[in-house]
PDB file of N, CA and C in Angstrom:
ATOM      1  N   TRP A   1      97.505 101.129 118.773  1.00 73.00           N
ATOM      2  CA  TRP A   1      97.935 100.920 117.444  1.00 73.00           C
ATOM      3  C   TRP A   1      96.966 101.776 116.529  1.00 73.00           C
ATOM      4  N   GLY A   2      95.993 102.053 117.205  1.00 87.00           N
ATOM      5  CA  GLY A   2      95.018 102.671 116.774  1.00 87.00           C
ATOM      6  C   GLY A   2      93.430 102.245 116.823  1.00 87.00           C
ATOM      7  N   THR A   3      92.578 102.290 115.666  1.00 94.00           N
ATOM      8  CA  THR A   3      91.435 101.971 115.693  1.00 94.00           C
ATOM      9  C   THR A   3      90.869 101.293 114.818  1.00 94.00           C
ATOM     10  N   ARG A   4      89.997  99.942 114.763  1.00 94.00           N
ATOM     11  CA  ARG A   4      89.857  98.929 113.717  1.00 94.00           C
ATOM     12  C   ARG A   4      88.764  99.458 113.248  1.00 94.00           C
ATOM     13  N   ILE A   5      88.218  99.546 111.908  1.00 94.00           N
ATOM     14  CA  ILE A   5      86.458  99.798 111.641  1.00 94.00           C
ATOM     15  C   ILE A   5      85.934  98.988 110.973  1.00 94.00           C
ATOM     16  N   GLU A   6      84.842  98.486 111.148  1.00 93.00           N
ATOM     17  CA  GLU A   6      84.047  97.897 110.149  1.00 93.00           C
ATOM     18  C   GLU A   6      82.852  98.508 109.670  1.00 93.00           C
ATOM     19  N   LEU A   7      82.663  98.561 108.401  1.00 92.00           N
ATOM     20  CA  LEU A   7      81.996  99.003 107.590  1.00 92.00           C
ATOM     21  C   LEU A   7      80.640  98.245 106.816  1.00 92.00           C
ATOM     22  N   SER A   8      79.347  98.152 107.024  1.00 92.00           N
ATOM     23  CA  SER A   8      78.679  97.563 106.082  1.00 92.00           C
ATOM     24  C   SER A   8      77.605  98.581 104.968  1.00 92.00           C
ATOM     25  N   LEU A   9      77.846  98.694 103.649  1.00 89.00           N
ATOM     26  CA  LEU A   9      76.873  99.488 103.253  1.00 89.00           C
ATOM     27  C   LEU A   9      76.426  99.190 102.039  1.00 89.00           C
ATOM     28  N   ALA A  10      74.969  99.659 101.808  1.00 91.00           N
ATOM     29  CA  ALA A  10      74.155  99.875 100.903  1.00 91.00           C
ATOM     30  C   ALA A  10      74.012 101.027  99.828  1.00 91.00           C
ATOM     31  N   GLY A  11      73.460 100.748  98.809  1.00 90.00           N
ATOM     32  CA  GLY A  11      72.737 101.859  98.222  1.00 90.00           C
ATOM     33  C   GLY A  11      73.848 102.901  97.277  1.00 90.00           C
ATOM     34  N   VAL A  12      75.244 102.138  97.081  1.00 90.00           N
ATOM     35  CA  VAL A  12      76.200 102.879  96.404  1.00 90.00           C
ATOM     36  C   VAL A  12      76.087 102.450  94.875  1.00 90.00           C
ATOM     37  N   ARG A  13      76.360 103.336  94.074  1.00 90.00           N
ATOM     38  CA  ARG A  13      76.403 103.228  92.636  1.00 90.00           C
ATOM     39  C   ARG A  13      77.224 101.649  92.249  1.00 90.00           C
ATOM     40  N   PRO A  14      76.613 100.681  91.717  1.00 91.00           N
ATOM     41  CA  PRO A  14      77.375  99.508  91.500  1.00 91.00           C
ATOM     42  C   PRO A  14      78.853  99.836  91.083  1.00 91.00           C
ATOM     43  N   GLY A  15      80.085  98.993  91.385  1.00 90.00           N
ATOM     44  CA  GLY A  15      81.267  99.604  90.578  1.00 90.00           C
ATOM     45  C   GLY A  15      81.851 101.139  91.056  1.00 90.00           C
ATOM     46  N   GLU A  16      81.186 101.935  92.020  1.00 92.00           N
ATOM     47  CA  GLU A  16      81.766 102.986  92.516  1.00 92.00           C
ATOM     48  C   GLU A  16      82.854 102.823  93.425  1.00 92.00           C
ATOM     49  N   HIS A  17      84.002 103.676  92.948  1.00 94.00           N
ATOM     50  CA  HIS A  17      85.481 103.250  94.004  1.00 94.00           C
ATOM     51  C   HIS A  17      85.057 104.603  95.130  1.00 94.00           C
ATOM     52  N   CYS A  18      85.571 104.014  96.530  1.00 95.00           N
ATOM     53  CA  CYS A  18      84.772 104.883  97.649  1.00 95.00           C
ATOM     54  C   CYS A  18      86.402 104.500  98.394  1.00 95.00           C
ATOM     55  N   ARG A  19      86.281 105.551  99.549  1.00 96.00           N
ATOM     56  CA  ARG A  19      87.380 105.290 100.676  1.00 96.00           C
ATOM     57  C   ARG A  19      86.367 105.958 101.570  1.00 96.00           C
ATOM     58  N   LEU A  20      86.856 105.267 102.903  1.00 97.00           N
ATOM     59  CA  LEU A  20      86.154 105.552 104.383  1.00 97.00           C
ATOM     60  C   LEU A  20      87.283 106.270 104.962  1.00 97.00           C
ATOM     61  N   VAL A  21      86.887 107.656 105.437  1.00 97.00           N
ATOM     62  CA  VAL A  21      87.633 108.590 105.665  1.00 97.00           C
ATOM     63  C   VAL A  21      87.253 108.734 107.420  1.00 97.00           C
ATOM     64  N   ALA A  22      88.151 108.491 108.002  1.00 97.00           N
ATOM     65  CA  ALA A  22      88.016 109.021 109.630  1.00 97.00           C
ATOM     66  C   ALA A  22      88.583 110.374 109.913  1.00 97.00           C
ATOM     67  N   ARG A  23      88.185 111.236 110.883  1.00 96.00           N
ATOM     68  CA  ARG A  23      87.866 112.240 111.145  1.00 96.00           C
ATOM     69  C   ARG A  23      88.195 112.273 112.509  1.00 96.00           C
ATOM     70  N   ALA A  24      89.058 113.166 112.614  1.00 94.00           N
ATOM     71  CA  ALA A  24      89.777 113.197 114.511  1.00 94.00           C
ATOM     72  C   ALA A  24      88.822 114.874 114.715  1.00 94.00           C
ATOM     73  N   ALA A  25      88.788 114.329 116.256  1.00 88.00           N
ATOM     74  CA  ALA A  25      87.934 115.682 116.596  1.00 88.00           C
ATOM     75  C   ALA A  25      88.698 116.909 116.520  1.00 88.00           C
ATOM     76  N   GLY A  26      90.319 117.266 116.310  1.00 88.00           N
ATOM     77  CA  GLY A  26      91.066 118.165 115.920  1.00 88.00           C
ATOM     78  C   GLY A  26      91.001 118.555 114.709  1.00 88.00           C
ATOM     79  N   GLY A  27      90.472 117.702 113.697  1.00 89.00           N
ATOM     80  CA  GLY A  27      90.711 118.111 112.492  1.00 89.00           C
ATOM     81  C   GLY A  27      91.528 117.133 111.284  1.00 89.00           C
ATOM     82  N   ARG A  28      92.356 116.294 112.025  1.00 94.00           N
ATOM     83  CA  ARG A  28      93.412 115.356 111.249  1.00 94.00           C
ATOM     84  C   ARG A  28      92.118 114.165 110.703  1.00 94.00           C
ATOM     85  N   SER A  29      92.442 113.821 109.878  1.00 96.00           N
ATOM     86  CA  SER A  29      91.964 112.803 108.863  1.00 96.00           C
ATOM     87  C   SER A  29      92.894 111.733 108.107  1.00 96.00           C
ATOM     88  N   GLU A  30      92.462 110.101 108.063  1.00 97.00           N
ATOM     89  CA  GLU A  30      93.037 109.406 107.587  1.00 97.00           C
ATOM     90  C   GLU A  30      92.001 108.842 107.183  1.00 97.00           C
ATOM     91  N   VAL A  31      92.863 108.062 105.883  1.00 97.00           N
ATOM     92  CA  VAL A  31      91.861 107.053 104.789  1.00 97.00           C
ATOM     93  C   VAL A  31      91.875 105.602 105.732  1.00 97.00           C
ATOM     94  N   ALA A  32      90.980 105.416 105.939  1.00 97.00           N
ATOM     95  CA  ALA A  32      90.922 103.959 106.786  1.00 97.00           C
ATOM     96  C   ALA A  32      90.710 102.428 105.991  1.00 97.00           C
ATOM     97  N   ALA A  33      90.168 103.092 104.571  1.00 97.00           N
ATOM     98  CA  ALA A  33      89.956 101.521 103.591  1.00 97.00           C
ATOM     99  C   ALA A  33      89.649 102.509 102.316  1.00 97.00           C
ATOM    100  N   THR A  34      89.665 101.658 101.050  1.00 96.00           N
ATOM    101  CA  THR A  34      89.399 101.969 100.058  1.00 96.00           C
ATOM    102  C   THR A  34      88.506 100.335  99.027  1.00 96.00           C
ATOM    103  N   TRP A  35      87.682 100.675  98.411  1.00 94.00           N
ATOM    104  CA  TRP A  35      87.092  99.664  97.982  1.00 94.00           C
ATOM    105  C   TRP A  35      86.330  99.965  96.438  1.00 94.00           C
ATOM    106  N   ARG A  36      85.978  99.084  95.894  1.00 91.00           N
ATOM    107  CA  ARG A  36      84.899  99.225  94.576  1.00 91.00           C
ATOM    108  C   ARG A  36      83.622  98.635  95.240  1.00 91.00           C
ATOM    109  N   ALA A  37      82.373  99.318  95.071  1.00 89.00           N
ATOM    110  CA  ALA A  37      81.182  98.879  95.570  1.00 89.00           C
ATOM    111  C   ALA A  37      80.930  97.719  94.198  1.00 89.00           C
ATOM    112  N   GLY A  38      80.334  96.407  95.023  1.00 87.00           N
ATOM    113  CA  GLY A  38      79.903  95.229  93.981  1.00 87.00           C
ATOM    114  C   GLY A  38      78.834  95.642  93.237  1.00 87.00           C
ATOM    115  N   TYR A  39      78.603  94.536  92.284  1.00 86.00           N
ATOM    116  CA  TYR A  39      77.398  94.952  91.286  1.00 86.00           C
ATOM    117  C   TYR A  39      76.039  95.473  91.883  1.00 86.00           C
ATOM    118  N   LEU A  40      75.608  95.054  93.306  1.00 87.00           N
ATOM    119  CA  LEU A  40      74.418  95.298  93.576  1.00 87.00           C
ATOM    120  C   LEU A  40      74.445  96.878  94.666  1.00 87.00           C
ATOM    121  N   GLY A  41      75.934  97.079  94.632  1.00 84.00           N
ATOM    122  CA  GLY A  41      75.814  98.488  95.478  1.00 84.00           C
ATOM    123  C   GLY A  41      76.270  98.532  97.007  1.00 84.00           C
ATOM    124  N   THR A  42      76.800  97.172  97.137  1.00 87.00           N
ATOM    125  CA  THR A  42      76.953  96.884  98.540  1.00 87.00           C
ATOM    126  C   THR A  42      78.599  96.496  98.763  1.00 87.00           C
ATOM    127  N   ALA A  43      78.673  96.846 100.297  1.00 89.00           N
ATOM    128  CA  ALA A  43      80.220  96.745 100.687  1.00 89.00           C
ATOM    129  C   ALA A  43      80.356  96.078 101.693  1.00 89.00           C
ATOM    130  N   ASP A  44      81.235  95.104 102.397  1.00 91.00           N
ATOM    131  CA  ASP A  44      81.554  95.046 103.859  1.00 91.00           C
ATOM    132  C   ASP A  44      83.038  95.747 103.642  1.00 91.00           C
ATOM    133  N   VAL A  45      83.471  96.628 104.630  1.00 93.00           N
ATOM    134  CA  VAL A  45      84.784  97.207 104.310  1.00 93.00           C
ATOM    135  C   VAL A  45      85.327  97.146 105.824  1.00 93.00           C
ATOM    136  N   PRO A  46      86.343  96.227 105.662  1.00 95.00           N
ATOM    137  CA  PRO A  46      87.473  96.251 106.983  1.00 95.00           C
ATOM    138  C   PRO A  46      88.012  97.435 106.922  1.00 95.00           C
ATOM    139  N   GLY A  47      88.919  98.012 108.155  1.00 96.00           N
ATOM    140  CA  GLY A  47      89.873  99.152 107.864  1.00 96.00           C
ATOM    141  C   GLY A  47      90.281  99.695 109.371  1.00 96.00           C
ATOM    142  N   ALA A  48      91.350 100.300 108.983  1.00 96.00           N
ATOM    143  CA  ALA A  48      92.018 100.867 110.372  1.00 96.00           C
ATOM    144  C   ALA A  48      92.687 102.234 110.224  1.00 96.00           C
ATOM    145  N   VAL A  49      92.575 102.911 111.055  1.00 97.00           N
ATOM    146  CA  VAL A  49      93.430 104.382 111.239  1.00 97.00           C
ATOM    147  C   VAL A  49      94.230 104.215 112.580  1.00 97.00           C
ATOM    148  N   ALA A  50      95.169 104.893 112.644  1.00 96.00           N
ATOM    149  CA  ALA A  50      96.051 105.264 113.641  1.00 96.00           C
ATOM    150  C   ALA A  50      95.633 106.132 114.660  1.00 96.00           C
ATOM    151  N   ILE A  51      94.335 106.760 114.215  1.00 94.00           N
ATOM    152  CA  ILE A  51      93.593 107.917 115.550  1.00 94.00           C
ATOM    153  C   ILE A  51      93.051 107.218 116.501  1.00 94.00           C
ATOM    154  N   PRO A  52      93.161 107.223 117.722  1.00 93.00           N
ATOM    155  CA  PRO A  52      92.664 106.559 119.068  1.00 93.00           C
ATOM    156  C   PRO A  52      90.971 106.336 118.930  1.00 93.00           C
ATOM    157  N   ALA A  53      90.270 105.490 119.104  1.00 92.00           N
ATOM    158  CA  ALA A  53      89.495 105.529 118.951  1.00 92.00           C
ATOM    159  C   ALA A  53      88.211 106.687 119.717  1.00 92.00           C
ATOM    160  N   ASP A  54      88.839 106.876 120.875  1.00 91.00           N
ATOM    161  CA  ASP A  54      87.950 108.203 121.658  1.00 91.00           C
ATOM    162  C   ASP A  54      88.445 109.617 120.812  1.00 91.00           C
ATOM    163  N   ARG A  55      89.202 109.307 119.636  1.00 93.00           N
ATOM    164  CA  ARG A  55      89.216 110.883 119.189  1.00 93.00           C
ATOM    165  C   ARG A  55      88.604 110.889 117.980  1.00 93.00           C
ATOM    166  N   VAL A  56      88.242 109.905 117.151  1.00 94.00           N
ATOM    167  CA  VAL A  56      87.707 109.620 116.061  1.00 94.00           C
ATOM    168  C   VAL A  56      85.953 110.759 115.981  1.00 94.00           C
ATOM    169  N   ALA A  57      85.749 111.506 115.440  1.00 95.00           N
ATOM    170  CA  ALA A  57      84.728 112.250 115.863  1.00 95.00           C
ATOM    171  C   ALA A  57      83.697 112.112 114.616  1.00 95.00           C
ATOM    172  N   SER A  58      84.077 111.725 113.442  1.00 96.00           N
ATOM    173  CA  SER A  58      83.019 111.133 112.132  1.00 96.00           C
ATOM    174  C   SER A  58      83.700 110.265 111.332  1.00 96.00           C
ATOM    175  N   LEU A  59      83.200 109.680 110.418  1.00 96.00           N
ATOM    176  CA  LEU A  59      83.331 108.694 109.348  1.00 96.00           C
ATOM    177  C   LEU A  59      82.845 108.941 108.328  1.00 96.00           C
ATOM    178  N   ASP A  60      83.270 109.161 107.131  1.00 96.00           N
ATOM    179  CA  ASP A  60      82.982 109.728 105.936  1.00 96.00           C
ATOM    180  C   ASP A  60      82.885 108.349 104.740  1.00 96.00           C
ATOM    181  N   VAL A  61      81.953 108.195 103.974  1.00 96.00           N
ATOM    182  CA  VAL A  61      82.408 107.684 102.756  1.00 96.00           C
ATOM    183  C   VAL A  61      82.351 108.823 101.591  1.00 96.00           C
ATOM    184  N   VAL A  62      83.536 108.430 101.010  1.00 96.00           N
ATOM    185  CA  VAL A  62      83.538 109.210  99.902  1.00 96.00           C
ATOM    186  C   VAL A  62      84.190 108.932  98.452  1.00 96.00           C
ATOM    187  N   THR A  63      83.406 109.091  97.348  1.00 95.00           N
ATOM    188  CA  THR A  63      84.248 108.861  96.182  1.00 95.00           C
ATOM    189  C   THR A  63      85.186 109.218  95.540  1.00 95.00           C
ATOM    190  N   ALA A  64      85.471 108.509  94.689  1.00 94.00           N
ATOM    191  CA  ALA A  64      86.605 108.993  93.709  1.00 94.00           C
ATOM    192  C   ALA A  64      86.870 110.169  93.487  1.00 94.00           C
ATOM    193  N   ASP A  65      86.137 110.882  93.113  1.00 95.00           N
ATOM    194  CA  ASP A  65      85.840 112.263  92.684  1.00 95.00           C
ATOM    195  C   ASP A  65      85.525 113.502  94.141  1.00 95.00           C
ATOM    196  N   ASP A  66      85.688 112.596  95.312  1.00 94.00           N
ATOM    197  CA  ASP A  66      85.774 113.435  96.344  1.00 94.00           C
ATOM    198  C   ASP A  66      84.367 113.926  96.873  1.00 94.00           C
ATOM    199  N   ARG A  67      83.250 113.529  96.135  1.00 95.00           N
ATOM    200  CA  ARG A  67      81.949 113.477  96.831  1.00 95.00           C
ATOM    201  C   ARG A  67      81.301 112.768  97.863  1.00 95.00           C
ATOM    202  N   VAL A  68      81.114 113.632  99.326  1.00 96.00           N
ATOM    203  CA  VAL A  68      80.964 112.622 100.377  1.00 96.00           C
ATOM    204  C   VAL A  68      79.610 111.786 100.340  1.00 96.00           C
ATOM    205  N   LEU A  69      79.332 110.928 100.020  1.00 94.00           N
ATOM    206  CA  LEU A  69      78.235 110.005 100.140  1.00 94.00           C
ATOM    207  C   LEU A  69      77.480 109.880 101.417  1.00 94.00           C
ATOM    208  N   VAL A  70      78.245 109.924 102.325  1.00 94.00           N
ATOM    209  CA  VAL A  70      77.350 109.985 104.104  1.00 94.00           C
ATOM    210  C   VAL A  70      78.674 110.368 105.120  1.00 94.00           C
ATOM    211  N   ARG A  71      78.089 111.221 106.239  1.00 95.00           N
ATOM    212  CA  ARG A  71      79.082 111.424 107.283  1.00 95.00           C
ATOM    213  C   ARG A  71      78.311 110.959 108.119  1.00 95.00           C
ATOM    214  N   MET A  72      79.128 110.121 109.231  1.00 94.00           N
ATOM    215  CA  MET A  72      78.380 109.161 110.097  1.00 94.00           C
ATOM    216  C   MET A  72      79.180 109.924 111.636  1.00 94.00           C
ATOM    217  N   PRO A  73      78.634 110.805 112.101  1.00 93.00           N
ATOM    218  CA  PRO A  73      79.202 111.257 113.585  1.00 93.00           C
ATOM    219  C   PRO A  73      79.525 110.211 114.399  1.00 93.00           C
ATOM    220  N   VAL A  74      80.693 109.946 115.066  1.00 90.00           N
ATOM    221  CA  VAL A  74      80.659 109.103 116.065  1.00 90.00           C
ATOM    222  C   VAL A  74      80.634 109.573 117.740  1.00 90.00           C
ATOM    223  N   THR A  75      79.889 108.726 118.411  1.00 82.00           N
ATOM    224  CA  THR A  75      79.891 109.180 119.487  1.00 82.00           C
ATOM    225  C   THR A  75      80.585 107.967 120.452  1.00 82.00           C
ATOM    226  N   SER A  76      81.364 108.635 121.534  1.00 64.00           N
ATOM    227  CA  SER A  76      81.964 107.715 122.682  1.00 64.00           C
ATOM    228  C   SER A  76      81.139 106.718 123.198  1.00 64.00           C
ATOM    229  N   ARG A  77      81.410 105.607 123.472  1.00 56.00           N
ATOM    230  CA  ARG A  77      80.731 104.867 124.382  1.00 56.00           C
ATOM    231  C   ARG A  77      81.186 104.472 125.772  1.00 56.00           C
TER     232      ARG A  77
END
C-alpha cells in the first residue's frame, strides 16, 4: 500500500505548524503527516505515503509558510 514513516524531531519553534513531505526519485511528492510542534519544540510524528519505500528519495520537514526546515536524503537498505 505504500510506506509507513515515523519521525522524531526536536529544535522546531514551539507551536510551529509543520508537514512531512516524502519526495520520490522521479520528482513526485506526497504529504505524509501534518502536526504542530509542542511547547518544547518537539514532535513524534507517524505518517504514511503511497510511494513505495524503494522510491522515496528524501523527506522534508516544511513549515506552513513553505520553509524547508530540514531535508533528509533516504538511502535504500
